[in-house]
Amino acid sequence: MSKLKLTDILVTVVISIMFGIIYKLWGPLYNLLKPFGLHADQFIYGMWFMAAMVAFLIIRKPGVALLAEIAASSGEFLMGSEWGLEVLLFGIIQGFLAELIFFVTRYKRYDLFVICFAAVGSAVGSIFMDYFKGYMGDLVLWNLLLFVAARLLGSIVIAGIGSFYLVKALERTGATSLVRRVDQKEYDALNQ
């Protein structure tokens, strides 16, 4: 397992800046879905976990997921996030829990299941943070379960499956070969 090089850090930060911009643009869409009820907004919450998944799938080294979420949330904050400074704390927690999942696999598994599991880890971190903000305790049980299920499902679909297939498409173009060489075993793992 190799350590992060300056190139890895720079590529991670560039990916994160891109996602920080997307996160900032995603906020109004998220707020637009709130009035529809039944936690429709939670189904698209998974977008805020994508930086960690995409960066890890491209770099595949320890620390990348955490760095990516911190950098992306910092970028979102610097662009004037409507959630203020708390986006940095969310980024740290979400990145840490994704990183924990990759750590458990010893940073050697990049398959769809692991990426979806890491996305769920990030979602659990965000739910934990939202719980301590205080508003989740006001929800009745069925509504709380719907909230949690919608966020978890959204994280699997958007951050898990979406990130996996986005990087798979990038692999096919050869764009990621500038960062790391793809051997047959890695290529086969992405094509599962």
Short mmCIF file of C-alpha atoms in Angstrom, two decimals:
data_model
loop_
_atom_site.label_atom_id
_atom_site.label_comp_id
_atom_site.label_asym_id
_atom_site.label_seq_id
_atom_site.Cartn_x
_atom_site.Cartn_y
_atom_site.Cartn_z
CA MET A 1 0.00 0.00 0.00
CA SER A 2 1.69 3.16 -1.14
CA LYS A 3 1.50 6.58 0.45
CA LEU A 4 -0.07 9.63 -1.11
CA LYS A 5 2.21 11.53 -3.45
CA LEU A 6 1.89 15.21 -4.26
CA THR A 7 0.28 14.26 -7.58
CA ASP A 8 -2.34 12.16 -5.76
CA ILE A 9 -3.16 15.06 -3.45
CA LEU A 10 -3.39 17.55 -6.32
CA VAL A 11 -5.64 15.26 -8.38
CA THR A 12 -7.84 14.65 -5.33
CA VAL A 13 -8.14 18.39 -4.70
CA VAL A 14 -9.01 19.06 -8.36
CA ILE A 15 -11.71 16.36 -8.23
CA SER A 16 -12.95 17.86 -4.98
CA ILE A 17 -13.10 21.40 -6.33
CA MET A 18 -15.22 20.12 -9.19
CA PHE A 19 -17.53 18.39 -6.72
CA GLY A 20 -17.54 21.44 -4.43
CA ILE A 21 -18.99 23.43 -7.34
CA ILE A 22 -21.52 20.66 -8.01
CA TYR A 23 -22.42 20.56 -4.30
CA LYS A 24 -23.05 24.31 -4.31
CA LEU A 25 -25.27 24.00 -7.38
CA TRP A 26 -27.02 20.95 -5.93
CA GLY A 27 -28.23 22.85 -2.83
CA PRO A 28 -31.05 24.75 -4.60
CA LEU A 29 -32.29 21.53 -6.23
CA TYR A 30 -32.29 19.86 -2.82
CA ASN A 31 -34.27 22.78 -1.35
CA LEU A 32 -36.65 22.73 -4.32
CA LEU A 33 -37.66 19.13 -3.54
CA LYS A 34 -38.39 19.74 0.16
CA PRO A 35 -41.97 21.01 -0.34
CA PHE A 36 -42.96 17.82 -2.18
CA GLY A 37 -42.95 15.93 1.11
CA LEU A 38 -42.20 12.29 1.86
CA HIS A 39 -38.53 13.28 2.05
CA ALA A 40 -38.08 13.53 -1.72
CA ASP A 41 -35.07 15.73 -0.99
CA GLN A 42 -33.36 12.83 0.81
CA PHE A 43 -33.35 10.72 -2.36
CA ILE A 44 -30.86 13.15 -3.94
CA TYR A 45 -28.74 13.68 -0.81
CA GLY A 46 -26.23 11.10 -2.02
CA MET A 47 -24.65 13.66 -4.35
CA TRP A 48 -22.84 15.15 -1.34
CA PHE A 49 -20.89 11.91 -0.89
CA MET A 50 -19.62 11.54 -4.46
CA ALA A 51 -16.28 13.34 -4.07
CA ALA A 52 -14.98 10.66 -1.71
CA MET A 53 -16.16 7.78 -3.89
CA VAL A 54 -14.89 9.16 -7.19
CA ALA A 55 -11.54 10.28 -5.77
CA PHE A 56 -10.99 6.90 -4.11
CA LEU A 57 -11.91 4.98 -7.25
CA ILE A 58 -9.41 7.02 -9.24
CA ILE A 59 -6.52 7.27 -6.74
CA ARG A 60 -7.14 4.12 -4.61
CA LYS A 61 -4.92 5.09 -1.70
CA PRO A 62 -5.43 5.62 2.03
CA GLY A 63 -6.64 9.07 3.02
CA VAL A 64 -8.08 10.03 -0.37
CA ALA A 65 -11.77 9.73 0.59
CA LEU A 66 -11.34 11.87 3.70
CA LEU A 67 -9.23 14.46 1.87
CA ALA A 68 -11.74 14.60 -1.00
CA GLU A 69 -14.75 15.25 1.24
CA ILE A 70 -12.91 17.87 3.29
CA ALA A 71 -11.71 19.65 0.15
CA ALA A 72 -15.12 19.48 -1.53
CA SER A 73 -16.95 20.77 1.53
CA SER A 74 -14.34 23.53 1.88
CA GLY A 75 -14.93 24.53 -1.72
CA GLU A 76 -18.68 24.53 -1.18
CA PHE A 77 -18.24 26.68 1.93
CA LEU A 78 -15.96 29.16 0.15
CA MET A 79 -18.55 29.58 -2.61
CA GLY A 80 -21.13 30.64 -0.04
CA SER A 81 -22.93 27.50 1.06
CA GLU A 82 -26.36 28.18 2.49
CA TRP A 83 -25.46 25.82 5.36
CA GLY A 84 -22.43 27.84 6.39
CA LEU A 85 -19.46 26.45 8.23
CA GLU A 86 -21.25 23.26 9.25
CA VAL A 87 -20.61 21.85 5.75
CA LEU A 88 -16.97 21.40 6.80
CA LEU A 89 -17.97 19.29 9.78
CA PHE A 90 -20.31 17.25 7.58
CA GLY A 91 -17.46 16.77 5.09
CA ILE A 92 -15.10 15.52 7.79
CA ILE A 93 -17.62 13.03 9.22
CA GLN A 94 -18.81 11.80 5.79
CA GLY A 95 -15.25 11.43 4.51
CA PHE A 96 -14.09 9.70 7.67
CA LEU A 97 -16.83 7.06 7.54
CA ALA A 98 -16.21 6.38 3.84
CA GLU A 99 -12.50 6.12 4.63
CA LEU A 100 -13.29 3.67 7.43
CA ILE A 101 -15.04 1.32 4.98
CA PHE A 102 -12.06 1.45 2.60
CA PHE A 103 -9.74 0.83 5.55
CA VAL A 104 -11.69 -2.30 6.51
CA THR A 105 -11.08 -3.64 3.00
CA ARG A 106 -7.39 -2.68 3.38
CA TYR A 107 -7.85 -0.35 0.38
CA LYS A 108 -7.78 -3.38 -1.93
CA ARG A 109 -11.40 -3.63 -3.04
CA TYR A 110 -12.91 -1.22 -5.56
CA ASP A 111 -16.01 -3.16 -6.57
CA LEU A 112 -19.55 -1.83 -6.67
CA PHE A 113 -20.51 -3.39 -3.32
CA VAL A 114 -17.67 -1.70 -1.43
CA ILE A 115 -18.34 1.68 -3.05
CA CYS A 116 -22.05 1.43 -2.19
CA PHE A 117 -21.16 0.39 1.36
CA ALA A 118 -18.82 3.40 1.68
CA ALA A 119 -21.61 5.64 0.38
CA VAL A 120 -23.90 4.22 3.07
CA GLY A 121 -21.15 4.94 5.61
CA SER A 122 -21.11 8.58 4.52
CA ALA A 123 -24.91 8.67 4.71
CA VAL A 124 -24.84 7.30 8.24
CA GLY A 125 -22.37 10.04 9.17
CA SER A 126 -24.66 12.71 7.72
CA ILE A 127 -27.66 11.23 9.55
CA PHE A 128 -25.65 11.29 12.77
CA MET A 129 -24.84 14.97 12.19
CA ASP A 130 -28.45 15.81 11.34
CA TYR A 131 -29.65 14.02 14.46
CA PHE A 132 -27.50 16.27 16.63
CA LYS A 133 -28.83 19.34 14.84
CA GLY A 134 -32.05 18.47 16.65
CA TYR A 135 -34.78 18.35 14.04
CA MET A 136 -34.85 14.59 13.46
CA GLY A 137 -36.07 13.97 17.02
CA ASP A 138 -39.29 15.77 16.13
CA LEU A 139 -40.23 13.22 13.46
CA VAL A 140 -42.66 10.43 14.28
CA LEU A 141 -41.24 6.94 13.84
CA TRP A 142 -42.69 6.20 10.38
CA ASN A 143 -41.48 9.58 9.11
CA LEU A 144 -38.03 9.10 10.62
CA LEU A 145 -37.75 5.66 9.02
CA LEU A 146 -38.79 7.12 5.67
CA PHE A 147 -36.20 9.90 6.07
CA VAL A 148 -33.40 7.42 6.84
CA ALA A 149 -34.43 4.94 4.13
CA ALA A 150 -34.63 7.68 1.49
CA ARG A 151 -31.18 9.02 2.37
CA LEU A 152 -29.60 5.57 2.42
CA LEU A 153 -31.21 4.60 -0.88
CA GLY A 154 -30.17 7.90 -2.44
CA SER A 155 -26.60 7.39 -1.26
CA ILE A 156 -26.46 3.93 -2.80
CA VAL A 157 -27.91 5.06 -6.13
CA ILE A 158 -26.14 8.40 -6.56
CA ALA A 159 -22.86 8.12 -4.61
CA GLY A 160 -22.41 4.37 -4.89
CA ILE A 161 -23.67 3.28 -8.29
CA GLY A 162 -23.30 6.71 -9.89
CA SER A 163 -19.67 7.10 -8.82
CA PHE A 164 -18.78 3.56 -9.81
CA TYR A 165 -20.14 3.92 -13.33
CA LEU A 166 -18.77 7.45 -13.74
CA VAL A 167 -15.25 6.21 -13.01
CA LYS A 168 -15.85 3.14 -15.15
CA ALA A 169 -16.68 5.48 -18.06
CA LEU A 170 -13.56 7.53 -17.34
CA GLU A 171 -11.50 4.33 -17.33
CA ARG A 172 -12.77 3.49 -20.81
CA THR A 173 -11.66 6.87 -22.15
CA GLY A 174 -8.19 6.40 -20.70
CA ALA A 175 -8.41 9.64 -18.71
CA THR A 176 -7.50 7.95 -15.43
CA SER A 177 -4.39 6.32 -16.89
CA LEU A 178 -2.69 9.68 -16.45
CA VAL A 179 -3.04 9.20 -12.69
CA ARG A 180 -2.50 5.46 -12.37
CA ARG A 181 -1.91 2.58 -14.64
CA VAL A 182 -4.71 0.07 -14.90
CA ASP A 183 -3.70 -3.55 -14.71
CA GLN A 184 -6.02 -6.34 -15.83
CA LYS A 185 -7.13 -7.22 -12.28
CA GLU A 186 -8.23 -3.62 -11.59
CA TYR A 187 -9.92 -3.33 -14.96
CA ASP A 188 -11.81 -6.57 -14.37
CA ALA A 189 -12.94 -5.31 -10.93
CA LEU A 190 -14.41 -2.19 -12.55
CA ASN A 191 -16.18 -4.28 -15.18
CA GLN A 192 -18.13 -6.44 -12.73
#
